[in-house]
Coordinates of C-alpha atoms in Angstrom, one line a residue:
X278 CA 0.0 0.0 0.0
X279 CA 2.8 2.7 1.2
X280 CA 4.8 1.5 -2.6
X281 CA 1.6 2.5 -4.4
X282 CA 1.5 6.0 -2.6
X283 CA 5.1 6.2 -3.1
X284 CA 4.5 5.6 -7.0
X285 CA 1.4 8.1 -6.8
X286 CA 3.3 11.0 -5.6
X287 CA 5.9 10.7 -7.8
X288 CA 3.3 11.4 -10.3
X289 CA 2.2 14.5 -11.4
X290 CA -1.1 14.3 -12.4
X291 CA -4.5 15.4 -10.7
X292 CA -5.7 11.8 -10.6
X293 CA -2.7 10.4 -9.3
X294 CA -3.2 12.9 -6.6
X295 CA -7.0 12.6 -6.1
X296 CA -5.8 9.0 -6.1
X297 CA -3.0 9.2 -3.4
X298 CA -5.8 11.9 -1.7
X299 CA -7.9 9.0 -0.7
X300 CA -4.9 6.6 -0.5
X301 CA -3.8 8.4 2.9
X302 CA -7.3 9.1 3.9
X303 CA -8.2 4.9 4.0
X304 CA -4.9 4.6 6.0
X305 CA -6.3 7.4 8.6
X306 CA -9.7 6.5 8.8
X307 CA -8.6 2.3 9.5
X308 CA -8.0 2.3 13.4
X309 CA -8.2 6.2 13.6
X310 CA -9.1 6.3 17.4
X311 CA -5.1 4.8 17.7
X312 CA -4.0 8.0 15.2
X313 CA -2.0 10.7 17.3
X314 CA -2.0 14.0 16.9
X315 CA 0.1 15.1 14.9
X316 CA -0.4 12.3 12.7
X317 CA -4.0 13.3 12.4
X318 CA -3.0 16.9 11.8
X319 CA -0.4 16.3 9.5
X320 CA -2.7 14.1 7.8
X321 CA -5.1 16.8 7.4
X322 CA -2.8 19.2 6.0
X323 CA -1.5 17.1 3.3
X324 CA -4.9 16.6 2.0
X325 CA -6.3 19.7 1.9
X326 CA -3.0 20.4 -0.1
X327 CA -3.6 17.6 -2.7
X328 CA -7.6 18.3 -2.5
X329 CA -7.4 21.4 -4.1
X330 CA -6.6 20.0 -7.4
X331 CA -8.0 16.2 -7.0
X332 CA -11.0 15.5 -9.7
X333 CA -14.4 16.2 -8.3
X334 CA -15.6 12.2 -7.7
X335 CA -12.1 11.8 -5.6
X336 CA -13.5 14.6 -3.3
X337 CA -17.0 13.3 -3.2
X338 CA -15.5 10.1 -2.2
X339 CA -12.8 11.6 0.6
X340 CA -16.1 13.5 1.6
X341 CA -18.0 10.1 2.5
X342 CA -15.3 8.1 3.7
X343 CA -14.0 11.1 6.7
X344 CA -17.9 12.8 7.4
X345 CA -19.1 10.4 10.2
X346 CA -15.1 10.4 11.9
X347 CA -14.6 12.3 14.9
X348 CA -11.1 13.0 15.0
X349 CA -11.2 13.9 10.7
X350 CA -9.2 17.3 11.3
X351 CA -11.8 20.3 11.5
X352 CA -9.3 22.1 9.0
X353 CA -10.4 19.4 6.4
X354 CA -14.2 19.4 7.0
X355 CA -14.5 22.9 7.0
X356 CA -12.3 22.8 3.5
X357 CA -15.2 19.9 2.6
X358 CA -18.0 21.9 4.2
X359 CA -17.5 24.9 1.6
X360 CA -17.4 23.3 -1.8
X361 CA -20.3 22.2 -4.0
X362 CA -22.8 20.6 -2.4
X363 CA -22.6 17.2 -3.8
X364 CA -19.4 17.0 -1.9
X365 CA -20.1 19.2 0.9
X366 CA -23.4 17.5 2.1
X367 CA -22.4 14.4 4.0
X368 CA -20.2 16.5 6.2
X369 CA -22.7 19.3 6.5
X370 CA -25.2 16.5 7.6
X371 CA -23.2 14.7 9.7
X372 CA -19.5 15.5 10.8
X373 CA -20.3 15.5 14.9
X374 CA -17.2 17.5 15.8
X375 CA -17.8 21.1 14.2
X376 CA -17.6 23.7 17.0
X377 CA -19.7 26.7 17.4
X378 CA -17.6 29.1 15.9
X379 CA -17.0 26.9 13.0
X380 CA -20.9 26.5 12.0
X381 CA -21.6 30.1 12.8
X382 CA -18.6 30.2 10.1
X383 CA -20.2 28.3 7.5
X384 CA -23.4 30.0 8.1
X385 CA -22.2 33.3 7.5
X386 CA -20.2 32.0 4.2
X387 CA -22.0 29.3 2.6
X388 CA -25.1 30.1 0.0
X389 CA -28.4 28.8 0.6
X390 CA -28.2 25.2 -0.7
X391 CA -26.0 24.7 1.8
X392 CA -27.6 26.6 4.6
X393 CA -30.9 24.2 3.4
X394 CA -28.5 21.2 4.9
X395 CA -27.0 23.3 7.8
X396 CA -30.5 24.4 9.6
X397 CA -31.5 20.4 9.8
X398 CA -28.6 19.9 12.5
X399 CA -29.5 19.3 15.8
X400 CA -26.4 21.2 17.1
X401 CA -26.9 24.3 15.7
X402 CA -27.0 27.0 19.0
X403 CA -29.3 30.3 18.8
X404 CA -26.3 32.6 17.1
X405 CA -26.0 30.3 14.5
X406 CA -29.6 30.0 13.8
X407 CA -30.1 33.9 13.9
X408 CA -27.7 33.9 11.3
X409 CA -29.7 31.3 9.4
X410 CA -32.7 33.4 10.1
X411 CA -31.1 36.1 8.8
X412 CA -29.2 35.0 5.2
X413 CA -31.8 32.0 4.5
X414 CA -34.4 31.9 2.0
X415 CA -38.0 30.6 2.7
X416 CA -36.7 27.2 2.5
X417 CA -34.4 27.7 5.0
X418 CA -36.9 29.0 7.2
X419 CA -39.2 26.0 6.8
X420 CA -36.5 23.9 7.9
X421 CA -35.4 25.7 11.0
X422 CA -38.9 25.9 12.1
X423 CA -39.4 22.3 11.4
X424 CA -36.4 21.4 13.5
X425 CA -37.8 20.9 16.9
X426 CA -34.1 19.1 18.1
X427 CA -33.1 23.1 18.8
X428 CA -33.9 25.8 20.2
X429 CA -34.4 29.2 18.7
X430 CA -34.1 32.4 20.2
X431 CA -36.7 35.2 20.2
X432 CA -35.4 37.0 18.3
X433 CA -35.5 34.2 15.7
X434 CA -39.1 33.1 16.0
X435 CA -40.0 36.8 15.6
X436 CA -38.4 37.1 12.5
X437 CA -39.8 33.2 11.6
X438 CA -43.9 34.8 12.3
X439 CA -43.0 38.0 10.3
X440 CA -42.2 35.8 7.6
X441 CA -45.2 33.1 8.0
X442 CA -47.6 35.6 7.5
X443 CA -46.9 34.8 4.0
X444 CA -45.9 31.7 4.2
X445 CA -48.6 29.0 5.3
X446 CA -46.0 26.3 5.7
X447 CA -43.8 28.0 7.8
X448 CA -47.1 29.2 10.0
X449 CA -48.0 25.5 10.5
X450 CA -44.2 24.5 11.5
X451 CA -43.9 27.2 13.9
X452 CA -47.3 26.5 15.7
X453 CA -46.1 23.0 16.1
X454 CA -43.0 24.4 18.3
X455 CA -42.4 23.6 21.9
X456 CA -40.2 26.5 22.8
X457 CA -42.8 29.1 21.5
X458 CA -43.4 31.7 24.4
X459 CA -47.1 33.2 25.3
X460 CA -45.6 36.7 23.3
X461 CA -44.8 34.4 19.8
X462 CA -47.7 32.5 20.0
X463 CA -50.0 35.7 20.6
X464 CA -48.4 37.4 17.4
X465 CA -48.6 34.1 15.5
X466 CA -52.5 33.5 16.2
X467 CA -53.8 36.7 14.2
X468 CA -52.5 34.4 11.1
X469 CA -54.4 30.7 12.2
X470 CA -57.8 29.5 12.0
X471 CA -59.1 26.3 13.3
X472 CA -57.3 23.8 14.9
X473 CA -54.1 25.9 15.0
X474 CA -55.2 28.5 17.1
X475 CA -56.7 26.4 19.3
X476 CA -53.3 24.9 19.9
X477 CA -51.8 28.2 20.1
X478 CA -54.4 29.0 23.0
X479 CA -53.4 25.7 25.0
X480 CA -49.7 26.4 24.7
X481 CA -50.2 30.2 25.9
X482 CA -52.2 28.7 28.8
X483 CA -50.0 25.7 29.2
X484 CA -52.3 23.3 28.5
X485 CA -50.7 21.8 26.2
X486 CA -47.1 20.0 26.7
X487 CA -43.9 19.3 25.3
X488 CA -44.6 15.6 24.4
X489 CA -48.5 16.4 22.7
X490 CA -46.4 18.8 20.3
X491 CA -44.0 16.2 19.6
X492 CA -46.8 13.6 18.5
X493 CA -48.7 16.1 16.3
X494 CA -45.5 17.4 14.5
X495 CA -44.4 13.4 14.1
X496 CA -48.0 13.4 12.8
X497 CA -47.6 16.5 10.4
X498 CA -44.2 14.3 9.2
X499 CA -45.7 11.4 8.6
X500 CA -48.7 13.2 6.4
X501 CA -46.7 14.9 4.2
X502 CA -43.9 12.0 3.7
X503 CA -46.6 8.6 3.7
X504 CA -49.9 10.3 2.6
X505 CA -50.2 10.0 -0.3
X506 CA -49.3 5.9 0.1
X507 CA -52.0 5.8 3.1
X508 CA -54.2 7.6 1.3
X509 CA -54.3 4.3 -1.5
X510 CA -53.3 1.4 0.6
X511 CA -55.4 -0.7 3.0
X512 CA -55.7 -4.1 4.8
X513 CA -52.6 -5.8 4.9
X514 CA -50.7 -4.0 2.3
X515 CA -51.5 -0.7 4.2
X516 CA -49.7 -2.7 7.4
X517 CA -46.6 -3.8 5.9
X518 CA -46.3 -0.5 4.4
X519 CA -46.3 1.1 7.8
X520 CA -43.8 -1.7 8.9
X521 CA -41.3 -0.9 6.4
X522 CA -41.5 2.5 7.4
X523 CA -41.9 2.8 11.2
X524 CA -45.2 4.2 11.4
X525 CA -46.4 2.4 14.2
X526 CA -50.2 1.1 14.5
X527 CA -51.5 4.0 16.8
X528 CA -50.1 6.8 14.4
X529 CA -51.6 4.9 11.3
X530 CA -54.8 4.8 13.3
X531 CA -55.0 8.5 14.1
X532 CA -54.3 9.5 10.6
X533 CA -56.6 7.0 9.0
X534 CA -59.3 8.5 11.6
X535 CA -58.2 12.0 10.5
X536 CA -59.1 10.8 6.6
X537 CA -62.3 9.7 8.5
X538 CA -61.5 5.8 7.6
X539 CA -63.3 4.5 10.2
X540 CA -64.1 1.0 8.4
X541 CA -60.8 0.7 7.4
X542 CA -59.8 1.0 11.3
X543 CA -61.8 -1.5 12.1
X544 CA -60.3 -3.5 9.8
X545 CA -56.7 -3.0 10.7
X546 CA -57.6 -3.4 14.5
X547 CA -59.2 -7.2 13.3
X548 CA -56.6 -8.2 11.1
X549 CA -54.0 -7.1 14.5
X550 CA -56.1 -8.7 16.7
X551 CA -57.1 -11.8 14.8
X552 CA -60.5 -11.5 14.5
X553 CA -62.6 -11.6 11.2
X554 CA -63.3 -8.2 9.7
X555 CA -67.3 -8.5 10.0
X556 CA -66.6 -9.2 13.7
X557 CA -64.5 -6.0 14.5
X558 CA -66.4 -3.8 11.9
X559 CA -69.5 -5.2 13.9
X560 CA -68.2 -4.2 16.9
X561 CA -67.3 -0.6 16.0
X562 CA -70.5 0.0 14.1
X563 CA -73.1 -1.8 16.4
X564 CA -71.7 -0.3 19.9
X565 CA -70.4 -3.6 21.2
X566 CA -68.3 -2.0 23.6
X567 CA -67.3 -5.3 25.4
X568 CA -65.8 -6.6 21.9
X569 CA -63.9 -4.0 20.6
X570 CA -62.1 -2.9 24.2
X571 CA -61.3 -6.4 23.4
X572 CA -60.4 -6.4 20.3
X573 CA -58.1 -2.9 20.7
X574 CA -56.5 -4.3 23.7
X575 CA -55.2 -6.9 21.6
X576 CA -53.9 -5.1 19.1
X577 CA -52.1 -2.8 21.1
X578 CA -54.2 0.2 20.5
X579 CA -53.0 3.2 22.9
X580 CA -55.6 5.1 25.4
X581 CA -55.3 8.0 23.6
X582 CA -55.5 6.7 19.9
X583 CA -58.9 4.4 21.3
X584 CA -60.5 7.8 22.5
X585 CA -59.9 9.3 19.1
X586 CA -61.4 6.1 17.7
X587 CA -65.0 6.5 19.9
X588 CA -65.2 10.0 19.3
X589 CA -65.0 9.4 15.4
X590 CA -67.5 6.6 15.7
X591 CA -69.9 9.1 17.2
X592 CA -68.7 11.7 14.3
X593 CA -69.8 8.9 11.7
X594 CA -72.8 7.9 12.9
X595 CA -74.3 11.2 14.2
X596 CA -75.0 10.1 17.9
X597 CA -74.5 12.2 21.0
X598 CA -71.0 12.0 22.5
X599 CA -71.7 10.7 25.4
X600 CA -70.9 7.7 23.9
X601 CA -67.8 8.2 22.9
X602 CA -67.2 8.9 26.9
X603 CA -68.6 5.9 28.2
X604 CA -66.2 4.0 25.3
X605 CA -62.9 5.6 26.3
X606 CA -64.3 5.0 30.5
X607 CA -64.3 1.5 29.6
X608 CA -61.0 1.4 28.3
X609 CA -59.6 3.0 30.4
X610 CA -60.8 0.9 33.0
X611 CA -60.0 -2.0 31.1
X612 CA -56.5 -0.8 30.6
X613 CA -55.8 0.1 34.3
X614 CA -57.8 -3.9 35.4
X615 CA -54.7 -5.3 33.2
X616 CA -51.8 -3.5 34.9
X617 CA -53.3 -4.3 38.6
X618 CA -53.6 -7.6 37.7
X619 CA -49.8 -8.0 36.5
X620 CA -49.3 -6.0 39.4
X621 CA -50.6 -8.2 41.4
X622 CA -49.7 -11.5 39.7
X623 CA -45.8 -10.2 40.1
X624 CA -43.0 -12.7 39.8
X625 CA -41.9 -13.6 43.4
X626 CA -42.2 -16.9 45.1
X627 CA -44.8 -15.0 47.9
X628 CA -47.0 -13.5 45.1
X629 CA -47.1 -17.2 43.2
X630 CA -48.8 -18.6 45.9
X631 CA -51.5 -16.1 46.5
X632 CA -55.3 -16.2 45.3
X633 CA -55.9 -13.9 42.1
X634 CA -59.2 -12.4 42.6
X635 CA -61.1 -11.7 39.2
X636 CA -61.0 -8.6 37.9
X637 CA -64.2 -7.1 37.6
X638 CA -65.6 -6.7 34.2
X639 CA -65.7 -2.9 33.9
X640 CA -66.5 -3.0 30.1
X641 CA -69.8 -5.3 30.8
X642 CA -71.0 -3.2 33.9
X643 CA -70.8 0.1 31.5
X644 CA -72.2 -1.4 28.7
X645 CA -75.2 -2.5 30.9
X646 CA -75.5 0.9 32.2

């Protein structure tokens, strides 16, 4: 390996040095954690000497093989960071060891298809994304707003609403924020209707929490990346779809129930649950309540995606809601009857040999009622 290199320098060609470029750069990267530091820096001076005149698929390669490495010299990533962005974008995305000052650097310098890739880092602190604020286009702000894995300053999500009330998007991601404050959300809610400003109220009263923004902005993700593919699919296709992509069964169920698909709800929960379809679709439509707490237990259907499941039901067949309520007491009283009974089963010798009382059957007693 060190011949070939040898023979490589010797040669004065820019593919012999693109070549000896990545030559040094596989010797690096193989057992870099034992690399010292001055081999590492020396290292990174050579190739940003032989980069500058490698061919363009040499430094898309060097780019890939040192984006992900700690210890690549900053010198080097920063030289990577800068150029076009089919080279600079796997070390924009994901070279951990940039410091402040260096991406407050590359914000400042780079144009805006690179500032697209820089505002989806999660380390990005508030002077970088003021910056990003400032120079970025519309695009840029969409991303920054979307990135909920930082926090923006207010200063920032000033600027963001100025700019949303234009921008529909960008209103939408920035309602879906967690670090919003009463004043942003009270400038923001002139430019909402619906749904959204109702949202805005409950965070400006904090009724509204960190991990129920989380769910509805996964939601909001998941609409605008799977839609179009929930949108056609049902049954079993419609499950191994959400499989293959990590949608797990209560999302699916909340965003089939927001396309009002309640048969095809009932459907999924039967085919989780192993029941025939006429027996779960029976159950949702006929008011069974005893069958399908049973049935959505089975499947693993959450409290809150079951409540959103008996309040559609009522939505669908135009009866009072206080039948949604006695559905979702049900659960829930079928769901806390399961845990006290593991509770109580538990796994010590002492709890073995205790009597298990029966737990009563909350589901039958309110459907009686």
């Amino acid at each position: 390996m060190f011949y070939q290199l040898l023979e490589m320098a010797k040669e004065n060609t820019a593919e012999a040095r693109g070549a000896l470029m990545l030559g040094l750069a596989d010797i690096l990267v193989h057992d870099i954690e034992k690399r010292s530091e001055e081999e590492l820096k020396m290292f990174g001076e050579i190739a940003v000497l032989l980069y500058r005149t490698a061919p363009k698929p040499d430094r898309i390669q060097l780019s890939r093989k040192v984006a992900s490495e700690l210890r690549t010299p900053v010198n080097l990533a920063m030289t990577l960071a800068s150029d076009d962005i089919s080279i600079a974008l796997p070390v924009l995305e994901k070279f951990p060891a940039f410091t402040p000052e260096n991406l407050l650097r590359l914000a400042d310098e780079l144009d805006d298809e690179h500032l697209q890739v820089l505002a989806r880092r999660a380390d990005i602190n508030t002077k970088v994304s003021d910056k990003l604020v400032r120079r970025g286009s519309k695009v840029v702000h969409r991303i920054l707003a979307g990135n909920r894995e930082i926090r923006l300053s207010q200063v920032a999500l000033k600027a963001l609403v100025r700019h949303a009330v234009q921008d529909v998007v960008l209103r939408e991601d920035l309602a879906l924020r967690s670090d919003l404050t009463p004043t942003v959300c009270t400038m923001l809610m002139p430019h909402v209707r619906g749904a959204t400003q109702k949202r805005l109220q409950k965070l400006i009263t904090g009724a509204l929490s960190k991990s129920d923004l989380d769910k509805l902005a996964r939601l909001r993700e998941l609409r605008k990346e799977h839609g179009t593919h929930i949108d056609q699919l049902d049954g079993k296709p419609l499950w191994n779809y959400a499989q293959a992509n990590e949608i797990s069964l209560n999302e699916l169920v909340v965003l089939m129930l927001q396309d009002e698909r309640l048969a095809h709800v009932a459907d999924l929960l039967g085919q989780k649950a192993r029941v025939a379809v006429g027996t779960a679709r029976d159950a949702v439509f006929k008011g069974n309540v005893e069958r399908i707490v049973a049935i959505a237990q089975s499947a693993g259907l959450s409290t809150d995606a079951f409540s959103l499941l008996a309040k559609a039901r009522c939505k669908h067949l135009r009866i009072p809601s206080s039948k949604a309520a006695e559905w979702i007491s049900a659960y829930v009283a079928a769901q806390t009857g399961n845990t006290t009974n593991k509770k109580r089963r538990g796994d010590g010798a002492f709890a073995a040999k205790r009597k298990i009382r029966p737990p009563r059957d909350a589901a039958r007693r309110l459907a009686a009622i």
